Short mmCIF file of N, CA, C and O in Angstrom, two decimals:
data_model
loop_
_atom_site.label_atom_id
_atom_site.label_comp_id
_atom_site.label_asym_id
_atom_site.label_seq_id
_atom_site.Cartn_x
_atom_site.Cartn_y
_atom_site.Cartn_z
N GLN Q 1 0.84 -1.12 0.04
CA GLN Q 1 0.07 -0.06 0.07
C GLN Q 1 0.83 1.22 0.02
O GLN Q 1 2.03 1.27 0.65
N ILE Q 2 0.36 2.19 -0.67
CA ILE Q 2 1.07 3.53 -0.65
C ILE Q 2 0.19 4.64 -0.35
O ILE Q 2 -0.83 4.77 -0.83
N THR Q 3 0.64 5.47 0.74
CA THR Q 3 -0.01 6.56 1.14
C THR Q 3 0.25 7.91 0.65
O THR Q 3 1.50 8.14 0.38
N LEU Q 4 -0.75 8.60 0.09
CA LEU Q 4 -0.47 9.85 -0.62
C LEU Q 4 -1.02 10.97 0.20
O LEU Q 4 -2.03 10.80 0.95
N GLY Q 5 -0.27 12.20 0.34
CA GLY Q 5 -0.78 13.30 1.14
C GLY Q 5 0.18 14.37 1.31
O GLY Q 5 0.91 14.66 0.43
N ARG Q 6 0.01 14.88 2.44
CA ARG Q 6 1.03 16.07 2.89
C ARG Q 6 1.73 15.72 4.18
O ARG Q 6 1.13 15.41 5.13
N ALA Q 7 3.01 15.59 3.95
CA ALA Q 7 3.94 15.26 5.07
C ALA Q 7 3.86 16.45 6.05
O ALA Q 7 3.99 17.55 5.79
N THR Q 8 3.95 16.02 7.41
CA THR Q 8 4.28 16.83 8.46
C THR Q 8 5.21 16.33 9.34
O THR Q 8 5.63 15.12 9.20
N LYS Q 9 5.71 17.06 10.31
CA LYS Q 9 6.69 16.43 11.25
C LYS Q 9 6.09 15.11 12.04
O LYS Q 9 6.82 14.31 12.47
N ASP Q 10 4.82 15.17 12.21
CA ASP Q 10 4.10 14.25 12.99
C ASP Q 10 3.47 13.04 12.11
O ASP Q 10 2.84 12.14 12.47
N ASN Q 11 3.44 13.41 10.84
CA ASN Q 11 2.72 12.65 9.66
C ASN Q 11 3.54 12.20 8.73
O ASN Q 11 3.91 12.92 7.71
N GLN Q 12 4.09 11.09 8.64
CA GLN Q 12 4.97 10.61 7.62
C GLN Q 12 4.13 9.81 6.50
O GLN Q 12 3.24 9.00 6.89
N ILE Q 13 4.27 10.02 5.32
CA ILE Q 13 3.60 9.40 4.19
C ILE Q 13 4.57 9.03 3.11
O ILE Q 13 5.84 9.31 3.21
N ASP Q 14 4.04 8.17 2.05
CA ASP Q 14 5.02 7.62 1.10
C ASP Q 14 5.21 8.77 -0.05
O ASP Q 14 6.26 8.77 -0.61
N VAL Q 15 4.16 9.36 -0.53
CA VAL Q 15 4.28 10.41 -1.57
C VAL Q 15 3.73 11.77 -1.02
O VAL Q 15 2.55 11.80 -0.70
N ASP Q 16 4.53 12.76 -0.88
CA ASP Q 16 4.19 14.08 -0.40
C ASP Q 16 3.76 14.85 -1.56
O ASP Q 16 4.48 15.44 -2.38
N LEU Q 17 2.46 15.04 -1.77
CA LEU Q 17 1.79 15.77 -2.78
C LEU Q 17 1.95 17.14 -2.67
O LEU Q 17 1.81 17.93 -3.63
N ALA Q 18 2.20 17.78 -1.46
CA ALA Q 18 2.36 19.19 -1.33
C ALA Q 18 3.69 19.70 -2.01
O ALA Q 18 3.71 20.87 -2.26
N LEU Q 19 4.62 18.88 -2.34
CA LEU Q 19 5.64 19.23 -3.13
C LEU Q 19 5.23 19.61 -4.57
O LEU Q 19 6.03 20.36 -5.19
N GLU Q 20 4.24 19.19 -4.93
CA GLU Q 20 3.90 19.54 -6.35
C GLU Q 20 2.82 20.56 -6.53
O GLU Q 20 2.50 20.86 -7.83
N GLY Q 21 2.24 21.20 -5.57
CA GLY Q 21 1.33 22.26 -5.82
C GLY Q 21 0.89 22.98 -4.38
O GLY Q 21 1.57 22.65 -3.43
N PRO Q 22 -0.24 23.62 -4.42
CA PRO Q 22 -0.72 24.18 -3.23
C PRO Q 22 -0.88 23.23 -2.02
O PRO Q 22 -1.79 22.36 -2.11
N ALA Q 23 -0.26 23.31 -0.98
CA ALA Q 23 -0.41 22.35 0.12
C ALA Q 23 -1.66 22.53 0.91
O ALA Q 23 -2.15 21.39 1.42
N TRP Q 24 -2.31 23.69 0.79
CA TRP Q 24 -3.60 23.87 1.51
C TRP Q 24 -4.56 23.02 0.92
O TRP Q 24 -5.58 22.67 1.56
N LYS Q 25 -4.41 22.51 -0.28
CA LYS Q 25 -5.53 21.66 -0.97
C LYS Q 25 -5.34 20.17 -0.63
O LYS Q 25 -6.10 19.43 -1.03
N ILE Q 26 -4.26 19.89 0.00
CA ILE Q 26 -3.93 18.38 0.20
C ILE Q 26 -4.17 18.06 1.68
O ILE Q 26 -3.71 18.68 2.60
N SER Q 27 -4.83 17.00 1.88
CA SER Q 27 -5.02 16.55 3.31
C SER Q 27 -3.78 15.85 3.63
O SER Q 27 -3.04 15.25 2.80
N ARG Q 28 -3.55 15.82 5.07
CA ARG Q 28 -2.26 14.98 5.48
C ARG Q 28 -2.51 13.46 4.99
O ARG Q 28 -1.34 12.91 4.59
N LYS Q 29 -3.58 12.95 5.02
CA LYS Q 29 -3.73 11.59 4.48
C LYS Q 29 -4.88 11.67 3.35
O LYS Q 29 -5.90 11.44 3.51
N GLN Q 30 -4.32 12.02 2.05
CA GLN Q 30 -5.30 12.22 0.98
C GLN Q 30 -5.75 11.13 0.43
O GLN Q 30 -7.07 10.86 0.14
N GLY Q 31 -4.99 9.97 0.31
CA GLY Q 31 -5.43 8.70 -0.32
C GLY Q 31 -4.50 7.57 -0.13
O GLY Q 31 -3.45 7.90 0.28
N ILE Q 32 -5.02 6.51 -0.33
CA ILE Q 32 -4.19 5.20 -0.23
C ILE Q 32 -4.40 4.25 -1.45
O ILE Q 32 -5.52 4.20 -1.92
N ILE Q 33 -3.32 3.95 -2.15
CA ILE Q 33 -3.41 2.96 -3.31
C ILE Q 33 -3.10 1.63 -2.73
O ILE Q 33 -2.05 1.47 -2.04
N LYS Q 34 -3.88 0.63 -3.00
CA LYS Q 34 -3.74 -0.76 -2.63
C LYS Q 34 -3.67 -1.63 -3.85
O LYS Q 34 -4.52 -1.52 -4.73
N LEU Q 35 -3.03 -2.72 -3.70
CA LEU Q 35 -3.02 -3.73 -4.76
C LEU Q 35 -3.80 -4.91 -4.16
O LEU Q 35 -3.48 -5.45 -3.22
N LYS Q 36 -4.91 -5.40 -4.87
CA LYS Q 36 -5.63 -6.48 -4.46
C LYS Q 36 -5.14 -7.79 -4.99
O LYS Q 36 -4.26 -7.81 -5.67
N ASN Q 37 -5.56 -8.86 -4.39
CA ASN Q 37 -5.05 -10.19 -4.72
C ASN Q 37 -5.26 -10.57 -6.29
O ASN Q 37 -4.45 -11.35 -6.67
N ASN Q 38 -6.23 -9.98 -6.89
CA ASN Q 38 -6.42 -10.24 -8.26
C ASN Q 38 -5.50 -9.43 -9.23
O ASN Q 38 -5.62 -9.53 -10.44
N GLY Q 39 -4.67 -8.59 -8.70
CA GLY Q 39 -3.79 -7.68 -9.36
C GLY Q 39 -4.27 -6.45 -9.70
O GLY Q 39 -3.50 -5.65 -10.31
N ASP Q 40 -5.44 -6.18 -9.27
CA ASP Q 40 -6.04 -4.71 -9.64
C ASP Q 40 -5.54 -3.66 -8.49
O ASP Q 40 -5.40 -4.10 -7.31
N PHE Q 41 -5.28 -2.58 -8.93
CA PHE Q 41 -4.98 -1.50 -8.10
C PHE Q 41 -6.24 -0.50 -7.80
O PHE Q 41 -7.05 -0.27 -8.70
N PHE Q 42 -6.43 -0.21 -6.52
CA PHE Q 42 -7.53 0.66 -6.27
C PHE Q 42 -7.08 1.81 -5.38
O PHE Q 42 -6.08 1.76 -4.73
N ILE Q 43 -7.57 2.98 -5.57
CA ILE Q 43 -7.22 4.21 -4.70
C ILE Q 43 -8.52 4.54 -3.87
O ILE Q 43 -9.68 4.46 -4.30
N ALA Q 44 -8.27 4.72 -2.61
CA ALA Q 44 -9.35 5.22 -1.68
C ALA Q 44 -8.98 6.57 -1.22
O ALA Q 44 -7.89 6.93 -0.88
N ASN Q 45 -10.08 7.54 -1.36
CA ASN Q 45 -9.93 8.92 -1.06
C ASN Q 45 -10.22 8.94 0.47
O ASN Q 45 -11.27 8.82 1.00
N GLU Q 46 -9.19 9.37 1.19
CA GLU Q 46 -9.22 9.47 2.56
C GLU Q 46 -9.45 10.95 3.11
O GLU Q 46 -9.47 11.26 4.20
N GLY Q 47 -9.36 11.77 2.06
CA GLY Q 47 -9.33 13.28 2.30
C GLY Q 47 -10.73 14.02 2.09
O GLY Q 47 -11.69 13.26 2.00
N ARG Q 48 -10.90 15.22 2.45
CA ARG Q 48 -12.10 15.82 2.22
C ARG Q 48 -12.29 16.34 0.90
O ARG Q 48 -13.48 16.47 0.52
N ARG Q 49 -11.29 16.69 0.16
CA ARG Q 49 -11.53 17.20 -1.24
C ARG Q 49 -11.46 15.94 -2.17
O ARG Q 49 -10.85 14.92 -1.88
N PRO Q 50 -11.92 16.16 -3.26
CA PRO Q 50 -12.04 14.95 -4.33
C PRO Q 50 -10.71 14.71 -4.89
O PRO Q 50 -9.87 15.65 -4.94
N ILE Q 51 -10.49 13.57 -5.19
CA ILE Q 51 -9.38 13.01 -6.10
C ILE Q 51 -9.88 12.87 -7.52
O ILE Q 51 -10.96 12.18 -7.55
N TYR Q 52 -9.28 13.22 -8.47
CA TYR Q 52 -9.79 13.14 -9.77
C TYR Q 52 -8.97 11.83 -10.39
O TYR Q 52 -7.77 11.98 -10.50
N ILE Q 53 -9.71 10.90 -10.93
CA ILE Q 53 -9.08 9.88 -11.66
C ILE Q 53 -9.56 9.92 -13.17
O ILE Q 53 -10.76 9.75 -13.41
N ASP Q 54 -8.60 10.26 -14.09
CA ASP Q 54 -8.99 10.45 -15.51
C ASP Q 54 -10.01 11.35 -15.66
O ASP Q 54 -11.01 11.16 -16.55
N GLY Q 55 -10.10 12.45 -14.86
CA GLY Q 55 -11.02 13.43 -14.81
C GLY Q 55 -12.32 13.28 -14.17
O GLY Q 55 -13.04 14.16 -14.10
N ARG Q 56 -12.59 12.15 -13.60
CA ARG Q 56 -13.76 11.83 -12.77
C ARG Q 56 -13.36 12.14 -11.24
O ARG Q 56 -12.50 11.43 -10.71
N PRO Q 57 -14.29 12.80 -10.45
CA PRO Q 57 -14.17 12.94 -9.11
C PRO Q 57 -14.47 11.75 -8.46
O PRO Q 57 -15.48 11.13 -8.48
N VAL Q 58 -13.50 11.49 -7.34
CA VAL Q 58 -13.75 10.33 -6.36
C VAL Q 58 -13.81 11.11 -5.05
O VAL Q 58 -12.86 11.58 -4.65
N LEU Q 59 -15.04 11.20 -4.41
CA LEU Q 59 -15.17 12.00 -3.30
C LEU Q 59 -14.62 11.09 -2.03
O LEU Q 59 -14.29 9.96 -2.09
N GLY Q 60 -14.41 12.02 -0.93
CA GLY Q 60 -14.05 11.45 0.31
C GLY Q 60 -14.68 10.16 0.78
O GLY Q 60 -15.97 10.16 0.65
N GLY Q 61 -14.03 9.09 1.16
CA GLY Q 61 -14.73 8.01 1.73
C GLY Q 61 -15.00 6.90 0.60
O GLY Q 61 -15.44 5.83 0.90
N ASN Q 62 -14.53 7.30 -0.79
CA ASN Q 62 -15.00 6.30 -1.66
C ASN Q 62 -13.67 5.73 -2.29
O ASN Q 62 -12.60 6.33 -2.25
N LYS Q 63 -13.83 4.68 -3.16
CA LYS Q 63 -12.84 4.06 -3.85
C LYS Q 63 -12.92 4.01 -5.26
O LYS Q 63 -14.02 3.96 -5.79
N TRP Q 64 -11.77 3.79 -5.99
CA TRP Q 64 -11.96 3.68 -7.50
C TRP Q 64 -10.81 2.79 -8.07
O TRP Q 64 -9.68 2.89 -7.56
N LYS Q 65 -11.16 1.97 -8.89
CA LYS Q 65 -10.09 1.16 -9.60
C LYS Q 65 -9.27 1.88 -10.56
O LYS Q 65 -9.83 2.64 -11.33
N LEU Q 66 -7.95 1.61 -10.39
CA LEU Q 66 -7.01 2.28 -11.29
C LEU Q 66 -6.72 1.43 -12.59
O LEU Q 66 -6.43 0.27 -12.32
N ASN Q 67 -6.75 2.07 -13.70
CA ASN Q 67 -6.34 1.23 -14.91
C ASN Q 67 -4.95 1.72 -15.27
O ASN Q 67 -4.29 2.60 -14.79
N ASN Q 68 -4.37 0.90 -16.32
CA ASN Q 68 -3.20 1.17 -16.78
C ASN Q 68 -3.05 2.60 -17.23
O ASN Q 68 -3.88 2.90 -18.08
N ASN Q 69 -2.17 3.37 -16.94
CA ASN Q 69 -1.95 4.85 -17.46
C ASN Q 69 -3.00 5.69 -16.85
O ASN Q 69 -3.27 6.77 -17.34
N SER Q 70 -3.77 5.45 -15.77
CA SER Q 70 -4.70 6.25 -15.17
C SER Q 70 -4.07 7.62 -14.68
O SER Q 70 -2.85 7.56 -14.27
N VAL Q 71 -4.63 8.69 -14.84
CA VAL Q 71 -4.13 9.97 -14.47
C VAL Q 71 -4.92 10.28 -13.00
O VAL Q 71 -6.01 10.35 -13.05
N VAL Q 72 -4.04 10.59 -11.97
CA VAL Q 72 -4.46 10.91 -10.66
C VAL Q 72 -4.22 12.23 -10.42
O VAL Q 72 -3.05 12.70 -10.39
N GLU Q 73 -5.12 13.17 -9.96
CA GLU Q 73 -4.96 14.44 -9.73
C GLU Q 73 -5.51 14.77 -8.27
O GLU Q 73 -6.79 14.26 -7.99
N ALA Q 74 -4.85 15.33 -7.37
CA ALA Q 74 -5.27 15.46 -6.03
C ALA Q 74 -5.88 17.07 -5.76
O ALA Q 74 -6.44 17.11 -4.73
N SER Q 75 -5.45 17.87 -6.57
CA SER Q 75 -6.00 19.28 -6.41
C SER Q 75 -6.13 19.88 -7.72
O SER Q 75 -5.48 19.80 -8.73
N ARG Q 76 -7.19 20.81 -7.72
CA ARG Q 76 -7.45 21.26 -9.21
C ARG Q 76 -7.85 22.75 -8.78
O ARG Q 76 -8.21 23.07 -7.73
#
């Protein structure tokens, strides 16, 4: 599993999205990417703001299957 979000001194994550754009738009724990037993990757939005997968919003508390070459955007 890979954790996406905004790193702080008390919150360690795998991918610090705040390095790529406005930090105020990124939750400390924005999302988690997991590999399922069948080989599929899913992203779960753990933040308040939507994550966009190939232009489609995934709201907080929801999951979405990632396809090969999916584009993931955490702030717009």
